[in-house]
Amino acid sequence: MGVLQRFERRLEGIVGVAFARVFKGKVHPAEIAKALEREATEQKMVVGEGRVMVPNRYVVRLGLTDFDYLAEWEAELSATMAEMVQEHVEAEGWSTFGRIQVSLARDEELRTGVFHVDSRVDADPGSRSAGLPPAAAVRDGWQPAGAAATPSGAPGQGLPPVPPMSPGPRPPPGVGAPGWGPPPEGLPPVPGRGPAGGSTPPRSAARISHALVVDGPNTRHELRMGSNIIGRGSEASIRVPDTGVSRRHVDVQLADGRATVVDLGSTNGTIVNGRRVPQIQLSDGDVIRIGHSVLVYRMGRGPGPGP
């Protein structure tokens, strides 16, 4: 089970009812979770010796309606989303300065169903001040007031010392260092590797399935190669009975193992992970909002797409 799926399980325990009945037409917490994961990935930076640093402070800005609606679960949601980001960071082998914190903030300029994520590197994880530097400023050499200057071009400019990285996996006994190489004479070869250290191709590669899961009824629609029109019209491949959805609202195009969302000039637009987009390539767990409906893109091992 992936990080996002575990988050959804925890969220069910917090809310206690079906997502669609609670968040219909509003920001869906799963959208925020995916956006946080993507924000950490997009804002990562190398700070020297191959170490990768990501922000540890995340602020989710919401419109008035969404903020007031989520305020009931703010403490539980913030803690659960922080745990999810931490799991993602640890799984990737990245580092942060102290524990990860997620908080919600009200933004009167945002309309219902739209949100933004801001991230910062906070050397003092207990700080609640608003004057923390954005991750981009840290990457460009930001330093806190009174900090000693770091020589220009030095790795980790303006940043506190990075915690030591944990050692990577060791090669099996009897196998050499990088590249591992062939085992000494008399030892059996390492499983999955050829006699010269090269990989042995698997006998059969598992096919990848691509699907959209409609939140609420939890209906799963397998995507086919090529065009997959979503809308409320009879000509749509995936019909969504939602008055906020156009007859031909969006097309999910599947080609070369990748799924791409293309808005078809819909009246209310297409929102992916809280951002209105004309077109975007999807990754597993991305949340698509059309009208009042929420669909989650899933990619994994399975029978694979049809022709």
PDB file of C-alpha atoms in Angstrom:
ATOM      1  CA  MET A   1       0.000   0.000   0.000  1.00  0.00           C
ATOM      2  CA  GLY A   2       1.401   3.382  -1.034  1.00  0.00           C
ATOM      3  CA  VAL A   3       1.847   6.467   1.134  1.00  0.00           C
ATOM      4  CA  LEU A   4      -1.202   8.219  -0.358  1.00  0.00           C
ATOM      5  CA  GLN A   5      -3.413   5.158   0.091  1.00  0.00           C
ATOM      6  CA  ARG A   6      -2.397   4.913   3.744  1.00  0.00           C
ATOM      7  CA  PHE A   7      -3.268   8.588   4.134  1.00  0.00           C
ATOM      8  CA  GLU A   8      -6.708   7.956   2.679  1.00  0.00           C
ATOM      9  CA  ARG A   9      -7.269   5.115   5.152  1.00  0.00           C
ATOM     10  CA  ARG A  10      -6.319   7.400   8.037  1.00  0.00           C
ATOM     11  CA  LEU A  11      -8.555  10.141   6.666  1.00  0.00           C
ATOM     12  CA  GLU A  12     -11.520   7.777   6.650  1.00  0.00           C
ATOM     13  CA  GLY A  13     -10.934   7.230  10.338  1.00  0.00           C
ATOM     14  CA  ILE A  14     -10.844  10.981  10.981  1.00  0.00           C
ATOM     15  CA  VAL A  15     -13.909  11.942   8.946  1.00  0.00           C
ATOM     16  CA  GLY A  16     -15.878   8.749   9.497  1.00  0.00           C
ATOM     17  CA  VAL A  17     -18.057   9.037   6.356  1.00  0.00           C
ATOM     18  CA  ALA A  18     -17.636   8.836   2.589  1.00  0.00           C
ATOM     19  CA  PHE A  19     -15.406  11.563   1.172  1.00  0.00           C
ATOM     20  CA  ALA A  20     -17.860  12.585  -1.533  1.00  0.00           C
ATOM     21  CA  ARG A  21     -20.660  13.412   0.932  1.00  0.00           C
ATOM     22  CA  VAL A  22     -18.342  15.519   3.083  1.00  0.00           C
ATOM     23  CA  PHE A  23     -16.162  17.327   0.546  1.00  0.00           C
ATOM     24  CA  LYS A  24     -18.422  17.533  -2.501  1.00  0.00           C
ATOM     25  CA  GLY A  25     -17.590  20.740  -4.357  1.00  0.00           C
ATOM     26  CA  LYS A  26     -14.871  21.679  -1.870  1.00  0.00           C
ATOM     27  CA  VAL A  27     -11.151  21.005  -1.543  1.00  0.00           C
ATOM     28  CA  HIS A  28     -10.610  17.288  -1.009  1.00  0.00           C
ATOM     29  CA  PRO A  29      -7.952  16.410   1.609  1.00  0.00           C
ATOM     30  CA  ALA A  30      -6.497  13.810  -0.763  1.00  0.00           C
ATOM     31  CA  GLU A  31      -5.803  16.673  -3.195  1.00  0.00           C
ATOM     32  CA  ILE A  32      -3.837  18.468  -0.491  1.00  0.00           C
ATOM     33  CA  ALA A  33      -1.923  15.308   0.386  1.00  0.00           C
ATOM     34  CA  LYS A  34      -0.843  14.774  -3.215  1.00  0.00           C
ATOM     35  CA  ALA A  35       0.066  18.440  -3.632  1.00  0.00           C
ATOM     36  CA  LEU A  36       2.238  18.314  -0.500  1.00  0.00           C
ATOM     37  CA  GLU A  37       4.059  15.274  -1.810  1.00  0.00           C
ATOM     38  CA  ARG A  38       4.651  16.998  -5.134  1.00  0.00           C
ATOM     39  CA  GLU A  39       5.773  20.233  -3.436  1.00  0.00           C
ATOM     40  CA  ALA A  40       8.440  18.344  -1.495  1.00  0.00           C
ATOM     41  CA  THR A  41       9.638  16.708  -4.706  1.00  0.00           C
ATOM     42  CA  GLU A  42       9.719  19.948  -6.697  1.00  0.00           C
ATOM     43  CA  GLN A  43      11.525  21.932  -3.971  1.00  0.00           C
ATOM     44  CA  LYS A  44      14.266  19.408  -3.189  1.00  0.00           C
ATOM     45  CA  MET A  45      17.842  20.658  -3.474  1.00  0.00           C
ATOM     46  CA  VAL A  46      21.278  19.077  -3.319  1.00  0.00           C
ATOM     47  CA  VAL A  47      23.285  20.575  -0.459  1.00  0.00           C
ATOM     48  CA  GLY A  48      26.568  18.721  -0.942  1.00  0.00           C
ATOM     49  CA  GLU A  49      27.957  15.205  -0.975  1.00  0.00           C
ATOM     50  CA  GLY A  50      24.864  13.947  -2.741  1.00  0.00           C
ATOM     51  CA  ARG A  51      22.595  14.899   0.159  1.00  0.00           C
ATOM     52  CA  VAL A  52      19.139  16.093  -0.798  1.00  0.00           C
ATOM     53  CA  MET A  53      17.272  18.571   1.379  1.00  0.00           C
ATOM     54  CA  VAL A  54      13.529  19.293   1.237  1.00  0.00           C
ATOM     55  CA  PRO A  55      11.387  21.853   3.091  1.00  0.00           C
ATOM     56  CA  ASN A  56      10.064  20.937   6.520  1.00  0.00           C
ATOM     57  CA  ARG A  57       7.383  23.628   6.840  1.00  0.00           C
ATOM     58  CA  TYR A  58       4.294  23.571   4.606  1.00  0.00           C
ATOM     59  CA  VAL A  59       1.406  26.048   4.631  1.00  0.00           C
ATOM     60  CA  VAL A  60      -1.783  25.162   2.743  1.00  0.00           C
ATOM     61  CA  ARG A  61      -3.689  28.308   1.748  1.00  0.00           C
ATOM     62  CA  LEU A  62      -7.441  27.801   1.324  1.00  0.00           C
ATOM     63  CA  GLY A  63     -10.402  29.953   0.372  1.00  0.00           C
ATOM     64  CA  LEU A  64     -12.837  31.019   3.085  1.00  0.00           C
ATOM     65  CA  THR A  65     -15.371  28.241   2.495  1.00  0.00           C
ATOM     66  CA  ASP A  66     -12.772  25.476   2.326  1.00  0.00           C
ATOM     67  CA  PHE A  67     -10.836  26.728   5.339  1.00  0.00           C
ATOM     68  CA  ASP A  68     -13.948  27.010   7.500  1.00  0.00           C
ATOM     69  CA  TYR A  69     -15.102  23.580   6.398  1.00  0.00           C
ATOM     70  CA  LEU A  70     -11.785  21.860   7.184  1.00  0.00           C
ATOM     71  CA  ALA A  71     -11.250  23.763  10.436  1.00  0.00           C
ATOM     72  CA  GLU A  72     -13.192  21.066  12.310  1.00  0.00           C
ATOM     73  CA  TRP A  73     -10.475  18.519  11.494  1.00  0.00           C
ATOM     74  CA  GLU A  74      -7.508  20.914  11.249  1.00  0.00           C
ATOM     75  CA  ALA A  75      -5.410  19.370  14.036  1.00  0.00           C
ATOM     76  CA  GLU A  76      -5.962  15.787  12.859  1.00  0.00           C
ATOM     77  CA  LEU A  77      -5.497  16.628   9.182  1.00  0.00           C
ATOM     78  CA  SER A  78      -2.331  18.654   9.770  1.00  0.00           C
ATOM     79  CA  ALA A  79      -0.749  15.883  11.846  1.00  0.00           C
ATOM     80  CA  THR A  80      -1.755  13.151   9.391  1.00  0.00           C
ATOM     81  CA  MET A  81      -0.528  15.074   6.362  1.00  0.00           C
ATOM     82  CA  ALA A  82       2.780  15.828   8.105  1.00  0.00           C
ATOM     83  CA  GLU A  83       3.220  12.092   8.754  1.00  0.00           C
ATOM     84  CA  MET A  84       2.472  11.365   5.097  1.00  0.00           C
ATOM     85  CA  VAL A  85       5.071  13.875   3.874  1.00  0.00           C
ATOM     86  CA  GLN A  86       7.611  12.465   6.367  1.00  0.00           C
ATOM     87  CA  GLU A  87       7.034   8.939   5.056  1.00  0.00           C
ATOM     88  CA  HIS A  88       7.487  10.147   1.481  1.00  0.00           C
ATOM     89  CA  VAL A  89      10.716  11.974   2.370  1.00  0.00           C
ATOM     90  CA  GLU A  90      12.142   8.961   4.218  1.00  0.00           C
ATOM     91  CA  ALA A  91      11.191   6.603   1.390  1.00  0.00           C
ATOM     92  CA  GLU A  92      13.153   8.786  -1.057  1.00  0.00           C
ATOM     93  CA  GLY A  93      16.178   8.998   1.276  1.00  0.00           C
ATOM     94  CA  TRP A  94      15.960  12.800   1.599  1.00  0.00           C
ATOM     95  CA  SER A  95      16.694  14.976   4.659  1.00  0.00           C
ATOM     96  CA  THR A  96      14.952  17.810   6.511  1.00  0.00           C
ATOM     97  CA  PHE A  97      15.876  20.197   9.322  1.00  0.00           C
ATOM     98  CA  GLY A  98      13.819  18.788  12.161  1.00  0.00           C
ATOM     99  CA  ARG A  99      10.304  17.463  12.040  1.00  0.00           C
ATOM    100  CA  ILE A 100       7.867  18.284   9.269  1.00  0.00           C
ATOM    101  CA  GLN A 101       4.957  20.602  10.050  1.00  0.00           C
ATOM    102  CA  VAL A 102       1.825  21.254   7.990  1.00  0.00           C
ATOM    103  CA  SER A 103      -0.641  24.037   8.748  1.00  0.00           C
ATOM    104  CA  LEU A 104      -3.733  25.521   7.124  1.00  0.00           C
ATOM    105  CA  ALA A 105      -4.204  29.228   6.379  1.00  0.00           C
ATOM    106  CA  ARG A 106      -7.119  31.327   5.133  1.00  0.00           C
ATOM    107  CA  ASP A 107      -6.712  33.173   1.819  1.00  0.00           C
ATOM    108  CA  GLU A 108      -9.653  35.403   0.847  1.00  0.00           C
ATOM    109  CA  GLU A 109      -8.494  35.613  -2.774  1.00  0.00           C
ATOM    110  CA  LEU A 110      -8.912  31.882  -3.447  1.00  0.00           C
ATOM    111  CA  ARG A 111     -12.246  30.545  -4.611  1.00  0.00           C
ATOM    112  CA  THR A 112     -13.846  27.383  -3.300  1.00  0.00           C
ATOM    113  CA  GLY A 113     -12.153  24.208  -4.518  1.00  0.00           C
ATOM    114  CA  VAL A 114      -8.774  25.850  -5.202  1.00  0.00           C
ATOM    115  CA  PHE A 115      -5.771  25.953  -2.868  1.00  0.00           C
ATOM    116  CA  HIS A 116      -2.034  26.713  -2.893  1.00  0.00           C
ATOM    117  CA  VAL A 117       0.883  25.157  -1.024  1.00  0.00           C
ATOM    118  CA  ASP A 118       3.834  27.230   0.232  1.00  0.00           C
ATOM    119  CA  SER A 119       6.937  25.530   1.623  1.00  0.00           C
ATOM    120  CA  ARG A 120       9.893  26.714   3.667  1.00  0.00           C
ATOM    121  CA  VAL A 121      13.074  25.417   5.207  1.00  0.00           C
ATOM    122  CA  ASP A 122      12.843  26.147   8.916  1.00  0.00           C
ATOM    123  CA  ALA A 123      16.026  25.631  10.920  1.00  0.00           C
ATOM    124  CA  ASP A 124      13.927  26.115  14.077  1.00  0.00           C
ATOM    125  CA  PRO A 125      11.041  23.616  13.696  1.00  0.00           C
ATOM    126  CA  GLY A 126       9.375  24.991  16.825  1.00  0.00           C
ATOM    127  CA  SER A 127       9.020  28.447  15.285  1.00  0.00           C
ATOM    128  CA  ARG A 128       5.537  29.628  14.318  1.00  0.00           C
ATOM    129  CA  SER A 129       6.665  32.951  12.841  1.00  0.00           C
ATOM    130  CA  ALA A 130       5.535  33.956   9.362  1.00  0.00           C
ATOM    131  CA  GLY A 131       8.889  35.422   8.322  1.00  0.00           C
ATOM    132  CA  LEU A 132      10.505  32.158   7.277  1.00  0.00           C
ATOM    133  CA  PRO A 133      12.297  32.050   3.919  1.00  0.00           C
ATOM    134  CA  PRO A 134      10.728  30.207   0.976  1.00  0.00           C
ATOM    135  CA  ALA A 135      12.610  27.150  -0.265  1.00  0.00           C
ATOM    136  CA  ALA A 136      13.647  29.008  -3.422  1.00  0.00           C
ATOM    137  CA  ALA A 137      15.301  31.744  -1.345  1.00  0.00           C
ATOM    138  CA  VAL A 138      17.251  29.170   0.639  1.00  0.00           C
ATOM    139  CA  ARG A 139      18.410  27.598  -2.597  1.00  0.00           C
ATOM    140  CA  ASP A 140      19.652  31.013  -3.734  1.00  0.00           C
ATOM    141  CA  GLY A 141      21.714  31.509  -0.576  1.00  0.00           C
ATOM    142  CA  TRP A 142      19.329  32.985   2.013  1.00  0.00           C
ATOM    143  CA  GLN A 143      20.736  33.265   5.507  1.00  0.00           C
ATOM    144  CA  PRO A 144      18.997  34.201   8.742  1.00  0.00           C
ATOM    145  CA  ALA A 145      19.862  37.596  10.181  1.00  0.00           C
ATOM    146  CA  GLY A 146      23.198  37.552  12.001  1.00  0.00           C
ATOM    147  CA  ALA A 147      24.301  34.245  10.490  1.00  0.00           C
ATOM    148  CA  ALA A 148      27.921  33.890   9.491  1.00  0.00           C
ATOM    149  CA  ALA A 149      28.447  34.157   5.763  1.00  0.00           C
ATOM    150  CA  THR A 150      29.268  31.041   3.811  1.00  0.00           C
ATOM    151  CA  PRO A 151      31.837  31.279   0.994  1.00  0.00           C
ATOM    152  CA  SER A 152      30.134  31.768  -2.360  1.00  0.00           C
ATOM    153  CA  GLY A 153      29.460  28.545  -4.184  1.00  0.00           C
ATOM    154  CA  ALA A 154      29.897  26.402  -1.091  1.00  0.00           C
ATOM    155  CA  PRO A 155      27.377  23.569  -0.805  1.00  0.00           C
ATOM    156  CA  GLY A 156      24.529  24.216   1.580  1.00  0.00           C
ATOM    157  CA  GLN A 157      25.079  27.994   1.524  1.00  0.00           C
ATOM    158  CA  GLY A 158      23.295  29.609   4.477  1.00  0.00           C
ATOM    159  CA  LEU A 159      21.991  26.300   5.799  1.00  0.00           C
ATOM    160  CA  PRO A 160      22.582  24.568   9.125  1.00  0.00           C
ATOM    161  CA  PRO A 161      24.689  21.388   9.022  1.00  0.00           C
ATOM    162  CA  VAL A 162      22.978  18.483   7.318  1.00  0.00           C
ATOM    163  CA  PRO A 163      22.443  15.357   9.433  1.00  0.00           C
ATOM    164  CA  PRO A 164      24.663  12.455   8.309  1.00  0.00           C
ATOM    165  CA  MET A 165      23.108  10.165   5.779  1.00  0.00           C
ATOM    166  CA  SER A 166      22.455   6.571   6.654  1.00  0.00           C
ATOM    167  CA  PRO A 167      24.681   4.154   4.743  1.00  0.00           C
ATOM    168  CA  GLY A 168      23.189   2.631   1.630  1.00  0.00           C
ATOM    169  CA  PRO A 169      22.525  -1.065   1.118  1.00  0.00           C
ATOM    170  CA  ARG A 170      25.600  -3.285   1.230  1.00  0.00           C
ATOM    171  CA  PRO A 171      26.355  -5.811  -1.481  1.00  0.00           C
ATOM    172  CA  PRO A 172      25.737  -9.476  -0.687  1.00  0.00           C
ATOM    173  CA  PRO A 173      28.569 -11.392   0.998  1.00  0.00           C
ATOM    174  CA  GLY A 174      31.386 -12.216  -1.368  1.00  0.00           C
ATOM    175  CA  VAL A 175      30.423  -9.564  -3.894  1.00  0.00           C
ATOM    176  CA  GLY A 176      32.597  -6.591  -4.737  1.00  0.00           C
ATOM    177  CA  ALA A 177      31.816  -2.894  -4.353  1.00  0.00           C
ATOM    178  CA  PRO A 178      30.080  -0.566  -6.883  1.00  0.00           C
ATOM    179  CA  GLY A 179      28.646  -2.492  -9.705  1.00  0.00           C
ATOM    180  CA  TRP A 180      29.063  -5.476  -7.386  1.00  0.00           C
ATOM    181  CA  GLY A 181      30.780  -7.371 -10.175  1.00  0.00           C
ATOM    182  CA  PRO A 182      31.058 -11.160 -10.436  1.00  0.00           C
ATOM    183  CA  PRO A 183      31.352 -13.231  -7.260  1.00  0.00           C
ATOM    184  CA  PRO A 184      34.678 -14.828  -6.465  1.00  0.00           C
ATOM    185  CA  GLU A 185      35.361 -18.168  -8.070  1.00  0.00           C
ATOM    186  CA  GLY A 186      33.528 -21.000  -6.407  1.00  0.00           C
ATOM    187  CA  LEU A 187      30.592 -18.915  -5.162  1.00  0.00           C
ATOM    188  CA  PRO A 188      27.159 -19.121  -6.795  1.00  0.00           C
ATOM    189  CA  PRO A 189      26.068 -16.080  -8.784  1.00  0.00           C
ATOM    190  CA  VAL A 190      23.914 -13.458  -7.089  1.00  0.00           C
ATOM    191  CA  PRO A 191      20.224 -14.044  -7.912  1.00  0.00           C
ATOM    192  CA  GLY A 192      18.982 -11.772 -10.670  1.00  0.00           C
ATOM    193  CA  ARG A 193      22.498 -10.994 -11.990  1.00  0.00           C
ATOM    194  CA  GLY A 194      24.426 -12.514 -14.828  1.00  0.00           C
ATOM    195  CA  PRO A 195      27.893 -14.060 -14.612  1.00  0.00           C
ATOM    196  CA  ALA A 196      29.550 -10.690 -15.375  1.00  0.00           C
ATOM    197  CA  GLY A 197      27.467  -8.658 -12.974  1.00  0.00           C
ATOM    198  CA  GLY A 198      24.885  -7.696 -15.582  1.00  0.00           C
ATOM    199  CA  SER A 199      21.186  -7.904 -14.849  1.00  0.00           C
ATOM    200  CA  THR A 200      19.270 -10.954 -15.968  1.00  0.00           C
ATOM    201  CA  PRO A 201      16.029  -9.888 -17.642  1.00  0.00           C
ATOM    202  CA  PRO A 202      12.882 -11.163 -15.955  1.00  0.00           C
ATOM    203  CA  ARG A 203      11.039 -13.964 -17.655  1.00  0.00           C
ATOM    204  CA  SER A 204       7.861 -11.947 -17.953  1.00  0.00           C
ATOM    205  CA  ALA A 205       7.318  -8.262 -17.223  1.00  0.00           C
ATOM    206  CA  ALA A 206       4.152  -7.435 -15.301  1.00  0.00           C
ATOM    207  CA  ARG A 207       1.758  -5.228 -17.242  1.00  0.00           C
ATOM    208  CA  ILE A 208       0.757  -1.876 -15.829  1.00  0.00           C
ATOM    209  CA  SER A 209      -2.880  -0.949 -15.343  1.00  0.00           C
ATOM    210  CA  HIS A 210      -4.240   2.605 -15.505  1.00  0.00           C
ATOM    211  CA  ALA A 211      -7.572   3.456 -13.917  1.00  0.00           C
ATOM    212  CA  LEU A 212      -9.733   6.264 -12.580  1.00  0.00           C
ATOM    213  CA  VAL A 213     -11.598   5.719  -9.313  1.00  0.00           C
ATOM    214  CA  VAL A 214     -14.678   7.888  -8.733  1.00  0.00           C
ATOM    215  CA  ASP A 215     -14.665   9.008  -5.115  1.00  0.00           C
ATOM    216  CA  GLY A 216     -17.804   8.240  -3.160  1.00  0.00           C
ATOM    217  CA  PRO A 217     -19.216   5.241  -5.027  1.00  0.00           C
ATOM    218  CA  ASN A 218     -15.609   4.038  -5.440  1.00  0.00           C
ATOM    219  CA  THR A 219     -16.361   3.022  -9.027  1.00  0.00           C
ATOM    220  CA  ARG A 220     -13.232   1.958 -10.916  1.00  0.00           C
ATOM    221  CA  HIS A 221     -12.857   2.667 -14.632  1.00  0.00           C
ATOM    222  CA  GLU A 222      -9.977   0.998 -16.451  1.00  0.00           C
ATOM    223  CA  LEU A 223      -8.412   3.290 -19.038  1.00  0.00           C
ATOM    224  CA  ARG A 224      -7.919   2.116 -22.588  1.00  0.00           C
ATOM    225  CA  MET A 225      -5.095   3.040 -24.917  1.00  0.00           C
ATOM    226  CA  GLY A 226      -5.727   6.313 -26.694  1.00  0.00           C
ATOM    227  CA  SER A 227      -8.633   8.574 -25.807  1.00  0.00           C
ATOM    228  CA  ASN A 228     -10.837   8.234 -22.695  1.00  0.00           C
ATOM    229  CA  ILE A 229     -13.485  10.982 -22.760  1.00  0.00           C
ATOM    230  CA  ILE A 230     -15.058  11.890 -19.404  1.00  0.00           C
ATOM    231  CA  GLY A 231     -18.321  13.827 -19.265  1.00  0.00           C
ATOM    232  CA  ARG A 232     -22.039  13.596 -18.660  1.00  0.00           C
ATOM    233  CA  GLY A 233     -22.974  13.126 -22.327  1.00  0.00           C
ATOM    234  CA  SER A 234     -23.906   9.786 -23.856  1.00  0.00           C
ATOM    235  CA  GLU A 235     -20.814   9.843 -26.080  1.00  0.00           C
ATOM    236  CA  ALA A 236     -18.421   9.907 -23.101  1.00  0.00           C
ATOM    237  CA  SER A 237     -16.321   6.814 -22.369  1.00  0.00           C
ATOM    238  CA  ILE A 238     -16.726   7.471 -18.638  1.00  0.00           C
ATOM    239  CA  ARG A 239     -20.074   9.066 -17.807  1.00  0.00           C
ATOM    240  CA  VAL A 240     -20.333  11.263 -14.715  1.00  0.00           C
ATOM    241  CA  PRO A 241     -23.894  12.274 -13.690  1.00  0.00           C
ATOM    242  CA  ASP A 242     -22.915  15.725 -12.451  1.00  0.00           C
ATOM    243  CA  THR A 243     -24.553  18.958 -13.589  1.00  0.00           C
ATOM    244  CA  GLY A 244     -21.229  20.743 -13.076  1.00  0.00           C
ATOM    245  CA  VAL A 245     -19.575  18.482 -15.658  1.00  0.00           C
ATOM    246  CA  SER A 246     -19.724  19.302 -19.372  1.00  0.00           C
ATOM    247  CA  ARG A 247     -20.997  16.736 -21.874  1.00  0.00           C
ATOM    248  CA  ARG A 248     -17.410  16.303 -23.105  1.00  0.00           C
ATOM    249  CA  HIS A 249     -15.432  17.668 -20.175  1.00  0.00           C
ATOM    250  CA  VAL A 250     -11.951  16.150 -20.225  1.00  0.00           C
ATOM    251  CA  ASP A 251      -9.949  13.541 -22.095  1.00  0.00           C
ATOM    252  CA  VAL A 252      -7.482  11.232 -20.358  1.00  0.00           C
ATOM    253  CA  GLN A 253      -5.117  10.148 -23.116  1.00  0.00           C
ATOM    254  CA  LEU A 254      -3.107   6.989 -22.533  1.00  0.00           C
ATOM    255  CA  ALA A 255      -0.011   6.451 -24.671  1.00  0.00           C
ATOM    256  CA  ASP A 256       3.455   4.975 -24.131  1.00  0.00           C
ATOM    257  CA  GLY A 257       2.602   4.023 -20.556  1.00  0.00           C
ATOM    258  CA  ARG A 258       1.706   7.607 -19.586  1.00  0.00           C
ATOM    259  CA  ALA A 259      -1.680   9.180 -18.887  1.00  0.00           C
ATOM    260  CA  THR A 260      -2.287  12.817 -19.757  1.00  0.00           C
ATOM    261  CA  VAL A 261      -5.313  14.928 -18.833  1.00  0.00           C
ATOM    262  CA  VAL A 262      -6.538  17.331 -21.528  1.00  0.00           C
ATOM    263  CA  ASP A 263      -9.399  19.708 -20.761  1.00  0.00           C
ATOM    264  CA  LEU A 264     -11.822  19.858 -23.687  1.00  0.00           C
ATOM    265  CA  GLY A 265     -12.856  23.483 -23.235  1.00  0.00           C
ATOM    266  CA  SER A 266     -15.206  22.634 -20.376  1.00  0.00           C
ATOM    267  CA  THR A 267     -17.351  25.314 -18.751  1.00  0.00           C
ATOM    268  CA  ASN A 268     -16.050  24.843 -15.200  1.00  0.00           C
ATOM    269  CA  GLY A 269     -12.529  23.694 -16.014  1.00  0.00           C
ATOM    270  CA  THR A 270     -10.440  20.768 -14.803  1.00  0.00           C
ATOM    271  CA  ILE A 271      -8.555  20.886 -11.493  1.00  0.00           C
ATOM    272  CA  VAL A 272      -5.693  18.490 -10.717  1.00  0.00           C
ATOM    273  CA  ASN A 273      -4.311  18.516  -7.169  1.00  0.00           C
ATOM    274  CA  GLY A 274      -5.867  21.907  -6.527  1.00  0.00           C
ATOM    275  CA  ARG A 275      -4.604  23.585  -9.698  1.00  0.00           C
ATOM    276  CA  ARG A 276      -6.708  24.428 -12.725  1.00  0.00           C
ATOM    277  CA  VAL A 277      -4.926  22.975 -15.743  1.00  0.00           C
ATOM    278  CA  PRO A 278      -5.496  22.829 -19.509  1.00  0.00           C
ATOM    279  CA  GLN A 279      -3.264  19.748 -19.793  1.00  0.00           C
ATOM    280  CA  ILE A 280      -0.995  17.792 -17.466  1.00  0.00           C
ATOM    281  CA  GLN A 281       0.658  14.385 -17.223  1.00  0.00           C
ATOM    282  CA  LEU A 282      -0.657  12.296 -14.339  1.00  0.00           C
ATOM    283  CA  SER A 283       1.154  10.323 -11.677  1.00  0.00           C
ATOM    284  CA  ASP A 284      -0.276   7.688  -9.364  1.00  0.00           C
ATOM    285  CA  GLY A 285      -2.619   9.186  -6.764  1.00  0.00           C
ATOM    286  CA  ASP A 286      -3.306  12.457  -8.604  1.00  0.00           C
ATOM    287  CA  VAL A 287      -6.755  13.841  -7.762  1.00  0.00           C
ATOM    288  CA  ILE A 288      -8.883  15.190 -10.608  1.00  0.00           C
ATOM    289  CA  ARG A 289     -11.847  17.454  -9.859  1.00  0.00           C
ATOM    290  CA  ILE A 290     -14.502  18.126 -12.506  1.00  0.00           C
ATOM    291  CA  GLY A 291     -17.676  19.873 -11.438  1.00  0.00           C
ATOM    292  CA  HIS A 292     -18.572  18.457  -8.020  1.00  0.00           C
ATOM    293  CA  SER A 293     -16.967  15.078  -8.761  1.00  0.00           C
ATOM    294  CA  VAL A 294     -13.581  13.775  -7.655  1.00  0.00           C
ATOM    295  CA  LEU A 295     -11.641  11.091  -9.508  1.00  0.00           C
ATOM    296  CA  VAL A 296      -8.347   9.544  -8.390  1.00  0.00           C
ATOM    297  CA  TYR A 297      -5.846   8.266 -10.953  1.00  0.00           C
ATOM    298  CA  ARG A 298      -4.352   4.878 -10.112  1.00  0.00           C
ATOM    299  CA  MET A 299      -1.423   3.192 -11.825  1.00  0.00           C
ATOM    300  CA  GLY A 300      -0.126  -0.211 -10.773  1.00  0.00           C
ATOM    301  CA  ARG A 301       0.438  -3.812 -11.661  1.00  0.00           C
ATOM    302  CA  GLY A 302      -2.521  -5.414 -13.328  1.00  0.00           C
ATOM    303  CA  PRO A 303      -3.890  -6.758 -16.603  1.00  0.00           C
ATOM    304  CA  GLY A 304      -2.908  -3.580 -18.439  1.00  0.00           C
ATOM    305  CA  PRO A 305      -4.959  -1.293 -20.691  1.00  0.00           C
ATOM    306  CA  GLY A 306      -7.148  -2.620 -23.451  1.00  0.00           C
ATOM    307  CA  PRO A 307      -6.667  -1.736 -27.115  1.00  0.00           C
TER     308      PRO A 307
END
